[in-house]
């Protein structure tokens, strides 16, 4: 039976649709049957849009193609409707056909943003806005960049040619989500719906349990024990432009940019709900212990391989770490900007909270 | 190359471990140690806990350490040649009464009547501050209580589907644990379990508080017995107010000091140090 997207219901099958591909991406996955490639993205018709996952798809399908789909199914995934295309689905390309799509943008909290939904609505307060000029392939202009914050954390925001006011609440409709340097960001421009709104945020740290971290997010806090410290910590040189490690004193992406000396340590943290790899540089180490200044870290890094002195001090410690969660080869990693041992008063407050909460 | 995912350690109390009677079937690969399924549905091979060293005994090639949490004991077996260079487990530096953070793998021993006993092979065992133990205690109770609430919800479900529990706000782990608990431990008394661990935590923190105040009280009695006839209870009580010690704590501490033979009651309500 031929459906419109707006009429789709969860847990339905044998769905036929004619829809336009808004975006399509592919990803490798390991299933019980071995490694496979699947596709995901957004399709839409005159009634609305829906994200899809396709376990089979004609490789020639591109964004803006109109498809006739026979025998799909619809399920709830992360509380949102999702269309599934599998081996039983017939995918027929309708070349040359045009379709006007009614764009709908689901409203996301910052913690739930992911590249799976590349166009979204999001609300938050804009912070730390800076500006610089940019030159693109088609035009040049001013880029306003900073952070967008809600009660669940913050995310990098880029606004092309639309000035954003500092510490002001906005609703962005049709913002684009992308990943750069393993971090997520939202981008807006003059085609995005931008509306100033009043947002009341309770000031204070945003705490997470490790199991809640499912996609990159910034400005969050985690408490936990350090249960393992990596052996390969030490001094590194980083590119001033992009902060990547500069092998042989030169950044592979910015060979002319200056480099600076940093110190690097990585460890595993556990909080009873899971574990996460934490990485920290000089600023995080100094925030943990004042005595670990530049010269002390220099001495430690040169005296012992793997910075054993630091390792010995932090292994087994209960810490409070602030940072940003990024995607990495080993899953989610917390890039720590500040960390400190949990104090007696904080422990007493947390213990009270845990015992009263349930 | 595919990287093997590290197993997160589970924060479970010794009581939850002691009550565990199910080993997961590992007949497809007997080289791998089986997971233990606890009454709260926790699927566990590696645990993390903080406790107090209760005893240390040295045998030829092995050091055995008993560590108490607020609900009972964990038994550690540390093989002397396991960590010769690594500074992550240092049994020769442990002392009775110290707080230890332990991360370790579970080993099981089954008796002829199929009862299972557990010991822990530590991968990390380090001295920590009291605060770390307070944190672990309350967090372990919190984790256990959330699991029990999820089990109650799971037992009402007509079909065993974790998504019905995640919709209620339970995490994936809590939902899966709840379904396992319902499947494997149908008659387990969860109400009693939660009451026991909550009561144990309360009395354990109370014991710790009294223990900490004992030395202040003993010093006062030693230093203020001016006429050799001991210290009056009223005087001890008044002076302990400065140290934030209330009457019930004082009474418990005096009882403990009396039983350990450090003080005695010379006459009614008059105490003297030995």
Short mmCIF file of N, CA and C in Angstrom, two decimals, chain A residues 132-235:
data_model
loop_
_atom_site.label_atom_id
_atom_site.label_comp_id
_atom_site.label_asym_id
_atom_site.label_seq_id
_atom_site.Cartn_x
_atom_site.Cartn_y
_atom_site.Cartn_z
N UNK A 132 35.75 35.56 12.28
CA UNK A 132 36.89 35.67 11.36
C UNK A 132 36.34 35.63 9.95
N UNK A 133 37.15 36.12 9.01
CA UNK A 133 36.67 36.10 7.63
C UNK A 133 36.99 34.73 7.02
N UNK A 134 36.21 34.34 6.04
CA UNK A 134 36.47 33.07 5.35
C UNK A 134 36.35 33.29 3.85
N UNK A 135 37.04 32.42 3.11
CA UNK A 135 36.92 32.46 1.65
C UNK A 135 36.58 31.06 1.19
N UNK A 136 35.39 30.91 0.64
CA UNK A 136 34.96 29.59 0.16
C UNK A 136 35.11 29.52 -1.35
N UNK A 137 34.63 28.39 -1.92
CA UNK A 137 34.73 28.21 -3.37
C UNK A 137 33.83 29.22 -4.11
N UNK A 138 32.67 29.49 -3.49
CA UNK A 138 31.71 30.35 -4.20
C UNK A 138 31.67 31.77 -3.68
N UNK A 139 31.94 31.92 -2.39
CA UNK A 139 31.88 33.29 -1.85
C UNK A 139 32.77 33.41 -0.61
N UNK A 140 32.95 34.65 -0.21
CA UNK A 140 33.68 34.87 1.04
C UNK A 140 32.79 35.68 1.97
N UNK A 141 33.12 35.69 3.23
CA UNK A 141 32.27 36.41 4.18
C UNK A 141 32.83 36.31 5.58
N UNK A 142 31.94 36.40 6.58
CA UNK A 142 32.38 36.34 7.99
C UNK A 142 31.80 35.10 8.65
N UNK A 143 32.70 34.39 9.33
CA UNK A 143 32.27 33.21 10.08
C UNK A 143 32.23 33.59 11.56
N UNK A 144 31.07 33.37 12.19
CA UNK A 144 30.93 33.56 13.63
C UNK A 144 30.95 32.17 14.26
N UNK A 145 31.88 31.91 15.16
CA UNK A 145 31.98 30.56 15.72
C UNK A 145 32.11 30.61 17.25
N UNK A 146 31.55 29.60 17.88
CA UNK A 146 31.58 29.55 19.35
C UNK A 146 30.92 28.29 19.84
N UNK A 147 30.19 28.39 20.95
CA UNK A 147 29.54 27.22 21.53
C UNK A 147 28.04 27.46 21.67
N UNK A 148 27.28 26.40 21.50
CA UNK A 148 25.84 26.46 21.75
C UNK A 148 25.59 25.54 22.95
N UNK A 149 24.94 26.08 23.97
CA UNK A 149 24.82 25.35 25.23
C UNK A 149 23.36 25.16 25.63
N UNK A 150 23.01 23.94 26.05
CA UNK A 150 21.73 23.74 26.73
C UNK A 150 21.99 22.98 28.03
N UNK A 151 20.95 22.50 28.68
CA UNK A 151 21.15 21.87 29.99
C UNK A 151 21.84 20.52 29.90
N UNK A 152 22.08 20.01 28.68
CA UNK A 152 22.72 18.69 28.55
C UNK A 152 24.19 18.79 28.16
N UNK A 153 24.69 20.00 27.86
CA UNK A 153 26.09 20.15 27.47
C UNK A 153 26.22 21.23 26.41
N UNK A 154 27.35 21.24 25.71
CA UNK A 154 27.48 22.22 24.63
C UNK A 154 28.12 21.61 23.39
N UNK A 155 28.01 22.35 22.27
CA UNK A 155 28.49 21.86 20.98
C UNK A 155 29.02 23.07 20.20
N UNK A 156 30.01 22.82 19.36
CA UNK A 156 30.57 23.89 18.53
C UNK A 156 29.51 24.38 17.54
N UNK A 157 29.41 25.71 17.35
CA UNK A 157 28.48 26.24 16.34
C UNK A 157 29.23 27.16 15.38
N UNK A 158 28.96 27.00 14.09
CA UNK A 158 29.50 27.89 13.05
C UNK A 158 28.33 28.61 12.40
N UNK A 159 28.42 29.93 12.33
CA UNK A 159 27.36 30.67 11.65
C UNK A 159 27.99 31.46 10.50
N UNK A 160 27.57 31.14 9.29
CA UNK A 160 28.16 31.78 8.12
C UNK A 160 27.36 33.05 7.80
N UNK A 161 27.98 34.18 8.00
CA UNK A 161 27.45 35.51 7.63
C UNK A 161 26.25 35.96 8.47
N UNK A 162 25.83 35.19 9.45
CA UNK A 162 24.75 35.65 10.32
C UNK A 162 25.34 35.88 11.70
N UNK A 163 25.33 37.14 12.13
CA UNK A 163 25.96 37.47 13.41
C UNK A 163 25.12 36.91 14.57
N UNK A 164 25.79 36.26 15.50
CA UNK A 164 25.08 35.72 16.67
C UNK A 164 25.51 36.53 17.89
N UNK A 165 24.54 36.85 18.73
CA UNK A 165 24.85 37.66 19.91
C UNK A 165 25.26 36.78 21.08
N UNK A 166 26.29 37.26 21.76
CA UNK A 166 26.86 36.56 22.92
C UNK A 166 25.80 36.34 24.01
N UNK A 167 25.82 35.17 24.64
CA UNK A 167 24.94 34.85 25.79
C UNK A 167 23.46 35.07 25.49
N UNK A 168 23.08 34.76 24.28
CA UNK A 168 21.68 34.96 23.87
C UNK A 168 21.08 33.61 23.47
N UNK A 169 19.81 33.42 23.81
CA UNK A 169 19.13 32.17 23.47
C UNK A 169 18.61 32.19 22.04
N UNK A 170 18.78 31.09 21.32
CA UNK A 170 18.32 30.99 19.93
C UNK A 170 17.64 29.65 19.71
N UNK A 171 16.74 29.65 18.71
CA UNK A 171 16.25 28.40 18.15
C UNK A 171 16.68 28.39 16.69
N UNK A 172 17.40 27.33 16.31
CA UNK A 172 17.86 27.18 14.93
C UNK A 172 17.05 26.05 14.29
N UNK A 173 16.40 26.32 13.17
CA UNK A 173 15.61 25.29 12.49
C UNK A 173 16.26 25.00 11.14
N UNK A 174 16.66 23.74 10.97
CA UNK A 174 17.36 23.36 9.74
C UNK A 174 18.87 23.52 9.86
N UNK A 175 19.40 23.44 11.09
CA UNK A 175 20.86 23.53 11.29
C UNK A 175 21.50 22.23 10.79
N UNK A 176 22.70 22.34 10.23
CA UNK A 176 23.37 21.17 9.67
C UNK A 176 24.35 20.59 10.70
N UNK A 177 24.30 19.28 10.86
CA UNK A 177 25.22 18.61 11.81
C UNK A 177 26.34 17.96 11.01
N UNK A 178 27.57 18.16 11.45
CA UNK A 178 28.68 17.48 10.77
C UNK A 178 29.75 17.14 11.81
N UNK A 179 30.69 16.30 11.40
CA UNK A 179 31.77 15.91 12.32
C UNK A 179 33.09 16.40 11.75
N UNK A 180 33.89 17.05 12.59
CA UNK A 180 35.21 17.52 12.17
C UNK A 180 36.18 17.25 13.31
N UNK A 181 37.30 16.64 12.99
CA UNK A 181 38.29 16.30 14.02
C UNK A 181 37.66 15.49 15.15
N UNK A 182 36.78 14.56 14.82
CA UNK A 182 36.10 13.68 15.77
C UNK A 182 35.11 14.40 16.70
N UNK A 183 34.86 15.70 16.42
CA UNK A 183 33.91 16.44 17.25
C UNK A 183 32.72 16.82 16.39
N UNK A 184 31.56 16.95 17.02
CA UNK A 184 30.38 17.36 16.27
C UNK A 184 30.28 18.88 16.27
N UNK A 185 29.66 19.43 15.22
CA UNK A 185 29.37 20.85 15.20
C UNK A 185 28.07 21.08 14.45
N UNK A 186 27.41 22.17 14.76
CA UNK A 186 26.24 22.54 13.97
C UNK A 186 26.59 23.80 13.20
N UNK A 187 26.10 23.86 11.94
CA UNK A 187 26.37 25.03 11.11
C UNK A 187 25.05 25.65 10.69
N UNK A 188 25.02 26.97 10.71
CA UNK A 188 23.81 27.69 10.30
C UNK A 188 24.22 28.77 9.31
N UNK A 189 23.26 29.22 8.51
CA UNK A 189 23.52 30.32 7.58
C UNK A 189 22.22 31.07 7.33
N UNK A 190 22.22 31.93 6.32
CA UNK A 190 21.03 32.77 6.12
C UNK A 190 19.81 31.98 5.65
N UNK A 191 20.00 30.71 5.29
CA UNK A 191 18.84 29.89 4.90
C UNK A 191 18.24 29.15 6.10
N UNK A 192 18.96 29.15 7.23
CA UNK A 192 18.48 28.47 8.44
C UNK A 192 17.44 29.36 9.13
N UNK A 193 16.42 28.73 9.68
CA UNK A 193 15.48 29.50 10.49
C UNK A 193 16.15 29.89 11.80
N UNK A 194 16.35 31.18 12.06
CA UNK A 194 17.05 31.61 13.28
C UNK A 194 16.12 32.55 14.04
N UNK A 195 15.85 32.17 15.28
CA UNK A 195 14.88 32.92 16.07
C UNK A 195 15.45 33.11 17.47
N UNK A 196 15.43 34.35 17.96
CA UNK A 196 15.89 34.58 19.34
C UNK A 196 14.80 34.11 20.29
N UNK A 197 15.18 33.36 21.32
CA UNK A 197 14.18 32.90 22.29
C UNK A 197 14.75 33.05 23.70
N UNK A 198 13.87 33.03 24.70
CA UNK A 198 14.33 33.15 26.08
C UNK A 198 14.60 31.74 26.62
N UNK A 199 15.78 31.52 27.11
CA UNK A 199 16.12 30.21 27.68
C UNK A 199 16.69 30.43 29.08
N UNK A 200 16.14 29.72 30.06
CA UNK A 200 16.69 29.81 31.42
C UNK A 200 17.50 28.55 31.70
N UNK A 201 18.79 28.73 31.85
CA UNK A 201 19.65 27.58 32.17
C UNK A 201 20.10 27.71 33.62
N UNK A 202 19.97 26.62 34.37
CA UNK A 202 20.49 26.64 35.74
C UNK A 202 22.01 26.55 35.66
N UNK A 203 22.72 27.55 36.21
CA UNK A 203 24.18 27.46 36.11
C UNK A 203 24.72 26.29 36.93
N UNK A 204 25.84 25.76 36.52
CA UNK A 204 26.45 24.66 37.27
C UNK A 204 26.88 23.56 36.34
N UNK A 205 27.73 22.66 36.85
CA UNK A 205 28.28 21.61 35.99
C UNK A 205 27.22 20.62 35.53
N UNK A 206 27.41 20.08 34.33
CA UNK A 206 26.50 19.06 33.80
C UNK A 206 27.20 17.71 33.96
N UNK A 207 26.66 16.89 34.87
CA UNK A 207 27.30 15.60 35.16
C UNK A 207 26.71 14.48 34.31
N UNK A 208 27.56 13.56 33.92
CA UNK A 208 27.12 12.40 33.15
C UNK A 208 27.63 11.12 33.80
N UNK A 209 26.81 10.05 33.70
CA UNK A 209 27.33 8.71 33.95
C UNK A 209 27.91 8.23 32.62
N UNK A 210 28.93 7.38 32.69
CA UNK A 210 29.63 7.02 31.45
C UNK A 210 28.70 6.33 30.45
N UNK A 211 27.76 5.52 30.94
CA UNK A 211 26.89 4.81 29.99
C UNK A 211 25.99 5.75 29.19
N UNK A 212 25.84 6.99 29.66
CA UNK A 212 24.97 7.94 28.95
C UNK A 212 25.66 8.58 27.75
N UNK A 213 26.97 8.41 27.64
CA UNK A 213 27.71 9.10 26.58
C UNK A 213 27.64 8.29 25.29
N UNK A 214 26.77 8.71 24.40
CA UNK A 214 26.57 7.94 23.17
C UNK A 214 27.01 8.70 21.94
N UNK A 215 27.18 10.01 22.06
CA UNK A 215 27.70 10.75 20.91
C UNK A 215 28.51 11.94 21.41
N UNK A 216 29.36 12.53 20.54
CA UNK A 216 30.26 13.59 21.02
C UNK A 216 29.51 14.76 21.65
N UNK A 217 30.07 15.28 22.73
CA UNK A 217 29.47 16.43 23.44
C UNK A 217 30.57 17.12 24.24
N UNK A 218 30.40 18.42 24.46
CA UNK A 218 31.43 19.18 25.19
C UNK A 218 30.87 19.74 26.49
N UNK A 219 31.79 20.23 27.32
CA UNK A 219 31.42 20.95 28.54
C UNK A 219 30.76 20.08 29.59
N UNK A 220 31.19 18.82 29.71
CA UNK A 220 30.53 17.93 30.67
C UNK A 220 31.52 17.46 31.74
N UNK A 221 30.97 16.93 32.82
CA UNK A 221 31.79 16.44 33.94
C UNK A 221 31.50 14.95 34.20
N UNK A 222 32.56 14.23 34.57
CA UNK A 222 32.41 12.82 34.95
C UNK A 222 33.20 12.59 36.24
N UNK A 223 32.63 11.79 37.15
CA UNK A 223 33.37 11.36 38.33
C UNK A 223 33.69 9.88 38.19
N UNK A 224 34.88 9.47 38.60
CA UNK A 224 35.18 8.04 38.55
C UNK A 224 36.60 7.74 39.01
N UNK A 225 36.88 6.44 39.12
CA UNK A 225 38.22 6.00 39.51
C UNK A 225 39.10 5.82 38.26
N UNK A 226 40.36 6.21 38.37
CA UNK A 226 41.31 5.92 37.30
C UNK A 226 41.83 4.51 37.55
N UNK A 227 41.52 3.56 36.65
CA UNK A 227 41.87 2.16 36.92
C UNK A 227 43.03 1.67 36.07
N UNK A 228 43.44 2.46 35.12
CA UNK A 228 44.59 2.06 34.29
C UNK A 228 45.19 3.32 33.68
N UNK A 229 46.51 3.40 33.63
CA UNK A 229 47.16 4.55 32.98
C UNK A 229 48.05 4.00 31.88
N UNK A 230 47.94 4.57 30.68
CA UNK A 230 48.71 4.09 29.53
C UNK A 230 50.21 4.29 29.72
N UNK A 231 50.99 3.45 29.03
CA UNK A 231 52.44 3.48 29.19
C UNK A 231 53.14 4.51 28.29
N UNK A 232 52.39 5.03 27.32
CA UNK A 232 53.10 5.83 26.31
C UNK A 232 52.94 7.34 26.50
N UNK A 233 52.65 7.78 27.71
CA UNK A 233 52.55 9.21 27.95
C UNK A 233 53.92 9.87 27.86
N UNK A 234 53.92 11.18 27.66
CA UNK A 234 55.20 11.88 27.60
C UNK A 234 55.04 13.22 26.92
N UNK A 235 56.18 13.77 26.47
CA UNK A 235 56.15 15.08 25.82
C UNK A 235 55.85 14.91 24.33
#
